[in-house]
Amino acid sequence: MKNKLITIEGIEGVGKTTAVKVIQDYLIQQQREFILTREPGGTEMAEQIRKILLTPHAEKITPEAELLLMFACRAQHIENIVIPALQADKWVICDRFVDASYAYQGGGRQIDMAKIQMLDQWIAGTIQPDLTFLLDASPEIGLARAKNRGTHDRIEQEKLDFFERVRHVYLKRAEKFPERFCVIDATQTLEKVQHELTMKLDELFASTHYAH
Amino acid sequence: MKNKLITIEGIEGVGKTTAVKVIQDYLIQQQREFILTREPGGTEMAEQIRKILLTPHAEKITPEAELLLMFACRAQHIENIVIPALQADKWVICDRFVDASYAYQGGGRQIDMAKIQMLDQWIAGTIQPDLTFLLDASPEIGLARAKNRGTHDRIEQEKLDFFERVRHVYLKRAEKFPERFCVIDATQTLEKVQHELTMKLDELFASTHYAH
């Protein structure tokens, strides 16, 4: 398949939304059909679970329940949205994907990585990103930016050390999978971030050999 | 611990609600403190997910998502309801528990039993029922009775062969764990069912050696 699955990862406040927009504009310019989606969510049911996951509750949500809910959403999303889009020759841009479970539930919540890997292999299987942009910044910078957005969801309310663990796992995964990860310093100017995103997309397109 | 976890299992229409009431009345008579709960559900959040699970959706729910949602609910329920109740010396009566995942998602949806066992060991761990009443009847009889109740939830709308597989797994688990399963023929008269429930509870109490 010449169409690709591109994912955008990073902690709160690193500019994922802007990056998604840059990628979207790039694909429009290249006249590629694509869908824009997100995790947790992307289907009606997964969005309902997203709401439960991100709303602050009086009830303590266990790390295990959080992880299983993420992968339940993912099963729905992959089966009903991602696979049909890829089969219809569309590109898929996804705001957070499996790497986020390693980072947030593995790093942040400190769940055994082997459990996450087992769920990854079972639920995502061969559906792995072709390209993953990791927007990287320290939690101090990210959270300060996110603060300006106002209210925080349940996970965004976590403390600094939580996000330090999340960032650490993200960076370790980027090291482990250099062939698909592109780490971008999110503290640069918007123009520089846009430039790096575009350069990488140019590279991806050059290697994709579209028949024109 | 002298208090116990009692679970009630069976397909639709076998009279679980009545059995729960008999057990409840028995514990009241014995002046035992207990809680009455159910799966999927039992906590505010798990009940929200129960609603998503049982409401018919336009979107196809994958077997994997269904299983993961069941175990996410279970993680919440065990951590926030079952363990605190057992620690407070209360008995726990639970309308469906882990066996239901083997029967419905393993038998009915035909998910690999090893996956379910892995989730069982991870999420339920040592929290296993002391006594499980399996109310048994053929799906023809169960579904005919359930029909009289009116509307059906998403899982109750499944076909006969689905419930035959569910029943088969329930009976196989009863064979595998004879020390905790008590299979009751649900096609008997209500009086006979009540009598068998009470006999088994007498036996459990006799073996529990309460200090009075």
CSV table of C-alpha atoms in Angstrom, one decimal:
chain,number,residue,atom,x,y,z
A,1,MET,CA,0.0,0.0,0.0
A,2,LYS,CA,1.2,3.4,-0.8
A,3,ASN,CA,-1.0,5.2,1.7
A,4,LYS,CA,0.4,5.5,5.2
A,5,LEU,CA,-0.6,5.7,8.8
A,6,ILE,CA,1.0,8.8,10.4
A,7,THR,CA,0.7,9.3,14.2
A,8,ILE,CA,1.4,12.3,16.3
A,9,GLU,CA,2.6,11.8,19.9
A,10,GLY,CA,3.7,13.9,22.8
A,11,ILE,CA,2.7,15.2,26.2
A,12,GLU,CA,0.2,18.0,26.8
A,13,GLY,CA,1.0,21.4,25.4
A,14,VAL,CA,3.7,20.4,22.8
A,15,GLY,CA,1.6,21.6,19.9
A,16,LYS,CA,0.1,18.4,18.5
A,17,THR,CA,-3.0,20.1,17.2
A,18,THR,CA,-0.8,22.5,15.1
A,19,ALA,CA,1.3,19.6,13.8
A,20,VAL,CA,-1.9,17.7,12.8
A,21,LYS,CA,-2.9,20.8,10.8
A,22,VAL,CA,0.4,21.0,9.1
A,23,ILE,CA,0.2,17.4,8.0
A,24,GLN,CA,-3.4,17.8,6.9
A,25,ASP,CA,-2.5,20.8,4.8
A,26,TYR,CA,0.4,18.9,3.3
A,27,LEU,CA,-1.8,16.0,2.2
A,28,ILE,CA,-4.4,18.4,0.8
A,29,GLN,CA,-1.7,20.0,-1.2
A,30,GLN,CA,-0.5,16.6,-2.4
A,31,GLN,CA,-4.1,15.8,-3.3
A,32,ARG,CA,-4.1,12.7,-1.2
A,33,GLU,CA,-7.3,11.3,0.3
A,34,PHE,CA,-7.0,11.0,4.0
A,35,ILE,CA,-8.9,10.8,7.3
A,36,LEU,CA,-8.0,12.6,10.5
A,37,THR,CA,-8.8,10.7,13.6
A,38,ARG,CA,-7.7,10.4,17.3
A,39,GLU,CA,-7.2,8.1,20.2
A,40,PRO,CA,-8.8,7.4,22.5
A,41,GLY,CA,-11.8,7.9,20.3
A,42,GLY,CA,-12.4,8.0,16.6
A,43,THR,CA,-15.7,6.0,16.7
A,44,GLU,CA,-19.0,6.9,18.3
A,45,MET,CA,-18.5,4.2,21.0
A,46,ALA,CA,-14.8,5.0,21.5
A,47,GLU,CA,-15.7,8.7,21.9
A,48,GLN,CA,-18.2,7.7,24.7
A,49,ILE,CA,-15.5,5.8,26.5
A,50,ARG,CA,-13.0,8.6,25.9
A,51,LYS,CA,-15.4,10.9,27.8
A,52,ILE,CA,-15.5,8.4,30.7
A,53,LEU,CA,-11.7,8.2,30.6
A,54,LEU,CA,-11.0,11.9,30.6
A,55,THR,CA,-13.7,13.2,32.9
A,56,PRO,CA,-12.6,13.6,36.5
A,57,HIS,CA,-14.5,11.0,38.6
A,58,ALA,CA,-15.1,10.7,42.3
A,59,GLU,CA,-14.3,7.1,41.9
A,60,LYS,CA,-10.6,6.1,41.6
A,61,ILE,CA,-9.8,4.7,38.1
A,62,THR,CA,-7.3,1.9,38.5
A,63,PRO,CA,-4.3,1.9,36.1
A,64,GLU,CA,-5.5,-1.5,34.8
A,65,ALA,CA,-9.0,-0.3,34.0
A,66,GLU,CA,-7.5,2.8,32.2
A,67,LEU,CA,-5.2,0.6,30.1
A,68,LEU,CA,-8.0,-1.8,29.2
A,69,LEU,CA,-10.3,1.0,28.3
A,70,MET,CA,-7.7,2.5,26.0
A,71,PHE,CA,-7.2,-0.8,24.2
A,72,ALA,CA,-11.0,-1.4,24.0
A,73,CYS,CA,-11.3,2.0,22.3
A,74,ARG,CA,-8.3,1.1,20.1
A,75,ALA,CA,-9.9,-2.2,19.0
A,76,GLN,CA,-13.0,-0.3,17.9
A,77,HIS,CA,-11.0,2.4,16.2
A,78,ILE,CA,-8.7,0.1,14.3
A,79,GLU,CA,-11.4,-2.3,13.1
A,80,ASN,CA,-14.0,0.3,12.2
A,81,ILE,CA,-12.0,3.3,11.1
A,82,VAL,CA,-8.3,2.7,10.5
A,83,ILE,CA,-8.4,-0.6,8.6
A,84,PRO,CA,-11.3,0.5,6.3
A,85,ALA,CA,-9.6,3.8,5.5
A,86,LEU,CA,-6.2,2.1,4.7
A,87,GLN,CA,-8.1,-0.5,2.6
A,88,ALA,CA,-9.8,2.4,0.7
A,89,ASP,CA,-6.3,3.8,-0.1
A,90,LYS,CA,-6.7,6.7,2.2
A,91,TRP,CA,-3.9,8.1,4.4
A,92,VAL,CA,-4.6,8.1,8.1
A,93,ILE,CA,-3.5,10.9,10.4
A,94,CYS,CA,-4.0,9.9,14.0
A,95,ASP,CA,-3.6,12.1,17.0
A,96,ARG,CA,-2.0,9.6,19.5
A,97,PHE,CA,-1.9,5.9,18.9
A,98,VAL,CA,-0.3,2.8,20.5
A,99,ASP,CA,2.9,4.6,21.6
A,100,ALA,CA,0.7,6.7,23.9
A,101,SER,CA,-0.3,3.6,25.9
A,102,TYR,CA,3.4,2.7,26.5
A,103,ALA,CA,4.1,6.3,27.5
A,104,TYR,CA,1.0,7.1,29.6
A,105,GLN,CA,0.0,3.7,31.1
A,106,GLY,CA,3.4,2.1,31.0
A,107,GLY,CA,5.5,5.2,31.9
A,108,GLY,CA,3.0,7.4,33.7
A,109,ARG,CA,1.0,4.7,35.5
A,110,GLN,CA,4.0,2.3,35.7
A,111,ILE,CA,2.1,-0.8,34.4
A,112,ASP,CA,4.3,-3.7,33.3
A,113,MET,CA,5.4,-3.0,29.7
A,114,ALA,CA,5.1,-6.7,28.9
A,115,LYS,CA,1.3,-6.4,29.5
A,116,ILE,CA,1.1,-3.4,27.2
A,117,GLN,CA,3.1,-5.2,24.5
A,118,MET,CA,0.8,-8.2,24.7
A,119,LEU,CA,-2.2,-6.0,24.2
A,120,ASP,CA,-0.4,-4.2,21.4
A,121,GLN,CA,0.3,-7.4,19.5
A,122,TRP,CA,-3.1,-8.7,20.1
A,123,ILE,CA,-5.2,-5.6,19.3
A,124,ALA,CA,-3.1,-3.5,16.9
A,125,GLY,CA,-1.1,-6.4,15.5
A,126,THR,CA,0.3,-5.5,12.1
A,127,ILE,CA,-1.4,-2.0,12.1
A,128,GLN,CA,1.6,0.0,13.1
A,129,PRO,CA,2.4,3.6,12.2
A,130,ASP,CA,4.6,4.2,9.1
A,131,LEU,CA,5.7,7.5,10.6
A,132,THR,CA,5.4,8.9,14.1
A,133,PHE,CA,6.0,12.5,14.9
A,134,LEU,CA,7.1,12.9,18.5
A,135,LEU,CA,6.8,16.5,19.6
A,136,ASP,CA,9.2,16.8,22.5
A,137,ALA,CA,9.4,19.3,25.3
A,138,SER,CA,10.0,19.2,29.0
A,139,PRO,CA,6.8,18.8,31.1
A,140,GLU,CA,7.5,22.2,32.7
A,141,ILE,CA,7.2,23.9,29.3
A,142,GLY,CA,4.4,21.6,28.0
A,143,LEU,CA,2.3,22.0,31.1
A,144,ALA,CA,2.8,25.8,31.2
A,145,ARG,CA,1.5,26.0,27.7
A,146,ALA,CA,-1.4,23.6,28.3
A,147,LYS,CA,-2.4,25.7,31.3
A,148,ASN,CA,-3.1,28.6,29.1
A,149,ARG,CA,-5.8,26.5,27.5
A,150,GLY,CA,-7.8,26.6,30.7
A,151,THR,CA,-9.5,23.4,32.1
A,152,HIS,CA,-7.6,20.1,32.4
A,153,ASP,CA,-9.0,16.6,31.9
A,154,ARG,CA,-8.4,13.8,34.4
A,155,ILE,CA,-5.1,12.7,32.9
A,156,GLU,CA,-3.8,16.3,32.4
A,157,GLN,CA,-4.3,16.9,36.1
A,158,GLU,CA,-1.4,14.5,36.9
A,159,LYS,CA,1.8,15.9,38.5
A,160,LEU,CA,5.1,16.8,36.9
A,161,ASP,CA,6.8,13.5,37.6
A,162,PHE,CA,4.0,11.6,35.9
A,163,PHE,CA,4.7,13.5,32.7
A,164,GLU,CA,8.4,13.1,33.1
A,165,ARG,CA,7.9,9.4,33.0
A,166,VAL,CA,5.6,9.7,30.0
A,167,ARG,CA,8.2,11.8,28.1
A,168,HIS,CA,11.0,9.4,29.1
A,169,VAL,CA,9.1,6.4,27.6
A,170,TYR,CA,8.3,8.4,24.4
A,171,LEU,CA,12.0,9.2,23.9
A,172,LYS,CA,13.0,5.6,24.6
A,173,ARG,CA,10.5,4.3,22.0
A,174,ALA,CA,11.9,6.8,19.5
A,175,GLU,CA,15.3,5.4,20.1
A,176,LYS,CA,14.1,1.9,19.7
A,177,PHE,CA,12.2,2.5,16.5
A,178,PRO,CA,14.3,5.1,14.6
A,179,GLU,CA,13.0,3.9,11.3
A,180,ARG,CA,9.5,5.3,12.0
A,181,PHE,CA,10.0,8.0,14.7
A,182,CYS,CA,10.8,11.6,13.9
A,183,VAL,CA,11.5,13.5,17.1
A,184,ILE,CA,10.9,17.3,16.8
A,185,ASP,CA,12.0,19.8,19.4
A,186,ALA,CA,8.7,21.5,20.3
A,187,THR,CA,10.4,24.4,22.0
A,188,GLN,CA,11.5,25.8,18.6
A,189,THR,CA,9.6,28.5,16.8
A,190,LEU,CA,6.4,27.4,15.0
A,191,GLU,CA,8.2,28.0,11.7
A,192,LYS,CA,11.0,25.6,12.5
A,193,VAL,CA,8.6,22.9,13.7
A,194,GLN,CA,6.6,23.3,10.5
A,195,HIS,CA,9.7,23.1,8.5
A,196,GLU,CA,10.9,19.9,10.1
A,197,LEU,CA,7.4,18.3,9.7
A,198,THR,CA,7.4,19.3,6.0
A,199,MET,CA,10.9,18.0,5.4
A,200,LYS,CA,10.0,14.6,6.9
A,201,LEU,CA,6.8,14.4,4.9
A,202,ASP,CA,8.8,15.3,1.7
A,203,GLU,CA,11.1,12.4,2.6
A,204,LEU,CA,8.2,10.0,3.1
A,205,PHE,CA,6.6,11.0,-0.2
A,206,ALA,CA,9.9,10.7,-2.1
A,207,SER,CA,10.2,7.1,-0.8
A,208,THR,CA,6.6,6.2,-1.5
A,209,HIS,CA,7.0,6.2,-5.3
A,210,TYR,CA,3.5,7.2,-6.3
A,211,ALA,CA,2.6,6.5,-9.9
A,212,HIS,CA,1.5,9.8,-11.3
B,1,MET,CA,-11.6,-14.8,56.3
B,2,LYS,CA,-15.0,-16.3,57.2
B,3,ASN,CA,-17.0,-14.1,54.9
B,4,LYS,CA,-17.4,-15.3,51.3
B,5,LEU,CA,-17.7,-14.2,47.7
B,6,ILE,CA,-20.8,-15.9,46.2
B,7,THR,CA,-21.4,-15.6,42.5
B,8,ILE,CA,-24.5,-16.4,40.4
B,9,GLU,CA,-24.1,-17.4,36.8
B,10,GLY,CA,-26.2,-18.6,33.9
B,11,ILE,CA,-27.7,-17.5,30.6
B,12,GLU,CA,-30.7,-15.2,30.2
B,13,GLY,CA,-34.0,-16.3,31.7
B,14,VAL,CA,-32.7,-19.0,34.1
B,15,GLY,CA,-33.9,-17.1,37.2
B,16,LYS,CA,-30.7,-15.4,38.5
B,17,THR,CA,-32.6,-12.5,40.0
B,18,THR,CA,-34.8,-15.0,42.1
B,19,ALA,CA,-31.7,-16.9,43.2
B,20,VAL,CA,-30.0,-13.7,44.2
B,21,LYS,CA,-33.0,-12.9,46.4
B,22,VAL,CA,-33.0,-16.3,48.0
B,23,ILE,CA,-29.3,-15.9,48.9
B,24,GLN,CA,-29.9,-12.4,50.2
B,25,ASP,CA,-32.8,-13.5,52.4
B,26,TYR,CA,-30.6,-16.4,53.7
B,27,LEU,CA,-27.8,-14.0,54.7
B,28,ILE,CA,-30.3,-11.6,56.4
B,29,GLN,CA,-31.7,-14.5,58.3
B,30,GLN,CA,-28.2,-15.6,59.4
B,31,GLN,CA,-27.6,-11.9,60.4
B,32,ARG,CA,-24.5,-11.6,58.2
B,33,GLU,CA,-23.5,-8.3,56.7
B,34,PHE,CA,-23.3,-8.4,53.0
B,35,ILE,CA,-23.3,-6.4,49.8
B,36,LEU,CA,-25.2,-7.2,46.6
B,37,THR,CA,-23.5,-6.3,43.4
B,38,ARG,CA,-23.3,-7.2,39.8
B,39,GLU,CA,-21.0,-7.4,36.7
B,40,PRO,CA,-20.6,-5.7,34.4
B,41,GLY,CA,-21.2,-2.8,36.7
B,42,GLY,CA,-21.2,-2.3,40.5
B,43,THR,CA,-19.4,1.1,40.5
B,44,GLU,CA,-20.5,4.4,39.0
B,45,MET,CA,-18.0,4.2,36.2
B,46,ALA,CA,-18.5,0.5,35.6
B,47,GLU,CA,-22.2,1.0,35.3
B,48,GLN,CA,-21.6,3.7,32.7
B,49,ILE,CA,-19.6,1.2,30.7
B,50,ARG,CA,-22.2,-1.4,31.3
B,51,LYS,CA,-24.7,0.9,29.6
B,52,ILE,CA,-22.4,1.3,26.6
B,53,LEU,CA,-21.8,-2.5,26.4
B,54,LEU,CA,-25.5,-3.5,26.6
B,55,THR,CA,-27.1,-0.8,24.4
B,56,PRO,CA,-27.5,-1.8,20.8
B,57,HIS,CA,-25.2,0.4,18.7
B,58,ALA,CA,-25.1,1.2,15.0
B,59,GLU,CA,-21.4,0.5,15.3
B,60,LYS,CA,-20.2,-3.1,15.4
B,61,ILE,CA,-18.6,-3.9,18.8
B,62,THR,CA,-15.6,-6.2,18.2
B,63,PRO,CA,-15.3,-9.3,20.5
B,64,GLU,CA,-11.9,-7.9,21.7
B,65,ALA,CA,-13.4,-4.5,22.7
B,66,GLU,CA,-16.3,-6.3,24.5
B,67,LEU,CA,-13.8,-8.5,26.5
B,68,LEU,CA,-11.6,-5.6,27.4
B,69,LEU,CA,-14.5,-3.5,28.5
B,70,MET,CA,-15.7,-6.4,30.7
B,71,PHE,CA,-12.3,-6.6,32.4
B,72,ALA,CA,-12.0,-2.8,32.7
B,73,CYS,CA,-15.3,-2.8,34.6
B,74,ARG,CA,-14.1,-5.8,36.6
B,75,ALA,CA,-10.9,-4.0,37.6
B,76,GLN,CA,-12.9,-1.1,38.9
B,77,HIS,CA,-15.4,-3.4,40.6
B,78,ILE,CA,-12.9,-5.6,42.3
B,79,GLU,CA,-10.7,-2.8,43.5
B,80,ASN,CA,-13.4,-0.4,44.6
B,81,ILE,CA,-16.2,-2.7,45.8
B,82,VAL,CA,-15.4,-6.3,46.2
B,83,ILE,CA,-12.0,-6.0,48.0
B,84,PRO,CA,-13.2,-3.3,50.4
B,85,ALA,CA,-16.3,-5.3,51.3
B,86,LEU,CA,-14.4,-8.5,51.9
B,87,GLN,CA,-11.8,-6.6,54.0
B,88,ALA,CA,-14.7,-5.1,56.1
B,89,ASP,CA,-15.8,-8.7,56.8
B,90,LYS,CA,-18.9,-8.5,54.6
B,91,TRP,CA,-20.2,-11.3,52.4
B,92,VAL,CA,-20.4,-10.4,48.7
B,93,ILE,CA,-23.2,-11.6,46.4
B,94,CYS,CA,-22.3,-10.9,42.8
B,95,ASP,CA,-24.7,-11.4,39.9
B,96,ARG,CA,-22.2,-12.7,37.3
B,97,PHE,CA,-18.4,-12.6,37.7
B,98,VAL,CA,-15.3,-13.8,35.9
B,99,ASP,CA,-16.9,-17.1,34.7
B,100,ALA,CA,-19.3,-15.0,32.6
B,101,SER,CA,-16.3,-13.7,30.5
B,102,TYR,CA,-15.2,-17.3,29.8
B,103,ALA,CA,-18.8,-18.3,28.9
B,104,TYR,CA,-19.9,-15.2,26.9
B,105,GLN,CA,-16.7,-13.9,25.4
B,106,GLY,CA,-14.8,-17.2,25.2
B,107,GLY,CA,-17.7,-19.5,24.4
B,108,GLY,CA,-20.2,-17.0,22.8
B,109,ARG,CA,-17.7,-14.8,20.9
B,110,GLN,CA,-15.1,-17.5,20.6
B,111,ILE,CA,-12.1,-15.5,21.8
B,112,ASP,CA,-9.1,-17.6,22.7
B,113,MET,CA,-9.5,-18.9,26.3
B,114,ALA,CA,-5.8,-18.3,27.0
B,115,LYS,CA,-6.4,-14.5,26.5
B,116,ILE,CA,-9.2,-14.6,29.0
B,117,GLN,CA,-7.2,-16.6,31.5
B,118,MET,CA,-4.4,-14.1,31.2
B,119,LEU,CA,-6.8,-11.2,32.0
B,120,ASP,CA,-8.4,-13.3,34.8
B,121,GLN,CA,-5.1,-13.9,36.5
B,122,TRP,CA,-4.0,-10.3,36.0
B,123,ILE,CA,-7.2,-8.5,37.0
B,124,ALA,CA,-9.0,-10.8,39.4
B,125,GLY,CA,-5.9,-12.7,40.6
B,126,THR,CA,-6.7,-14.2,44.0
B,127,ILE,CA,-10.2,-12.7,44.1
B,128,GLN,CA,-12.1,-15.9,43.1
B,129,PRO,CA,-15.6,-17.0,44.1
B,130,ASP,CA,-15.9,-19.3,47.2
B,131,LEU,CA,-19.2,-20.5,45.8
B,132,THR,CA,-20.7,-20.2,42.3
B,133,PHE,CA,-24.3,-21.1,41.6
B,134,LEU,CA,-24.8,-22.0,38.0
B,135,LEU,CA,-28.4,-21.9,37.1
B,136,ASP,CA,-28.7,-24.2,34.1
B,137,ALA,CA,-31.3,-24.6,31.4
B,138,SER,CA,-31.3,-25.0,27.6
B,139,PRO,CA,-31.2,-21.7,25.7
B,140,GLU,CA,-34.6,-22.6,24.2
B,141,ILE,CA,-36.1,-22.5,27.7
B,142,GLY,CA,-34.1,-19.6,29.0
B,143,LEU,CA,-34.7,-17.4,26.0
B,144,ALA,CA,-38.4,-18.2,25.9
B,145,ARG,CA,-38.6,-17.0,29.6
B,146,ALA,CA,-36.4,-14.0,28.9
B,147,LYS,CA,-38.7,-13.0,26.0
B,148,ASN,CA,-41.6,-12.5,28.5
B,149,ARG,CA,-39.6,-9.8,30.1
B,150,GLY,CA,-39.9,-7.7,26.9
B,151,THR,CA,-37.0,-5.7,25.5
B,152,HIS,CA,-33.6,-7.3,25.0
B,153,ASP,CA,-30.1,-5.8,25.4
B,154,ARG,CA,-27.4,-6.0,22.8
B,155,ILE,CA,-26.0,-9.4,24.1
B,156,GLU,CA,-29.5,-10.9,24.7
B,157,GLN,CA,-30.2,-10.3,21.0
B,158,GLU,CA,-27.7,-13.0,20.0
B,159,LYS,CA,-28.9,-16.2,18.4
B,160,LEU,CA,-29.5,-19.6,19.9
B,161,ASP,CA,-26.1,-21.1,18.9
B,162,PHE,CA,-24.4,-18.2,20.7
B,163,PHE,CA,-26.2,-19.2,24.0
B,164,GLU,CA,-25.5,-22.9,23.4
B,165,ARG,CA,-21.8,-22.1,23.3
B,166,VAL,CA,-22.2,-19.9,26.5
B,167,ARG,CA,-24.0,-22.7,28.3
B,168,HIS,CA,-21.4,-25.3,27.2
B,169,VAL,CA,-18.5,-23.3,28.6
B,170,TYR,CA,-20.4,-22.7,31.9
B,171,LEU,CA,-21.0,-26.4,32.3
B,172,LYS,CA,-17.3,-27.2,31.4
B,173,ARG,CA,-16.1,-24.8,34.0
B,174,ALA,CA,-18.4,-26.3,36.6
B,175,GLU,CA,-16.8,-29.7,35.8
B,176,LYS,CA,-13.4,-28.2,36.1
B,177,PHE,CA,-14.0,-26.5,39.4
B,178,PRO,CA,-16.4,-28.8,41.3
B,179,GLU,CA,-15.1,-27.5,44.7
B,180,ARG,CA,-16.8,-24.1,44.2
B,181,PHE,CA,-19.5,-24.7,41.5
B,182,CYS,CA,-23.0,-25.8,42.4
B,183,VAL,CA,-25.1,-26.5,39.2
B,184,ILE,CA,-28.8,-26.2,39.7
B,185,ASP,CA,-31.4,-27.4,37.1
B,186,ALA,CA,-33.3,-24.2,36.5
B,187,THR,CA,-36.2,-26.0,34.8
B,188,GLN,CA,-37.3,-27.4,38.2
B,189,THR,CA,-40.1,-25.7,40.2
B,190,LEU,CA,-39.2,-22.5,42.0
B,191,GLU,CA,-39.5,-24.4,45.3
B,192,LYS,CA,-37.0,-27.0,44.3
B,193,VAL,CA,-34.5,-24.4,43.1
B,194,GLN,CA,-34.9,-22.5,46.4
B,195,HIS,CA,-34.4,-25.8,48.3
B,196,GLU,CA,-31.2,-26.6,46.5
B,197,LEU,CA,-29.8,-23.1,47.0
B,198,THR,CA,-30.6,-23.2,50.7
B,199,MET,CA,-29.1,-26.7,51.1
B,200,LYS,CA,-25.8,-25.5,49.6
B,201,LEU,CA,-25.8,-22.4,51.7
B,202,ASP,CA,-26.3,-24.5,54.8
B,203,GLU,CA,-23.4,-26.6,53.8
B,204,LEU,CA,-21.2,-23.5,53.2
B,205,PHE,CA,-22.2,-22.1,56.6
B,206,ALA,CA,-21.5,-25.5,58.4
B,207,SER,CA,-18.0,-25.5,56.9
B,208,THR,CA,-17.3,-21.8,57.8
B,209,HIS,CA,-17.1,-22.3,61.6
B,210,TYR,CA,-18.2,-19.0,62.8
B,211,ALA,CA,-17.3,-18.2,66.4
B,212,HIS,CA,-20.6,-17.1,68.0
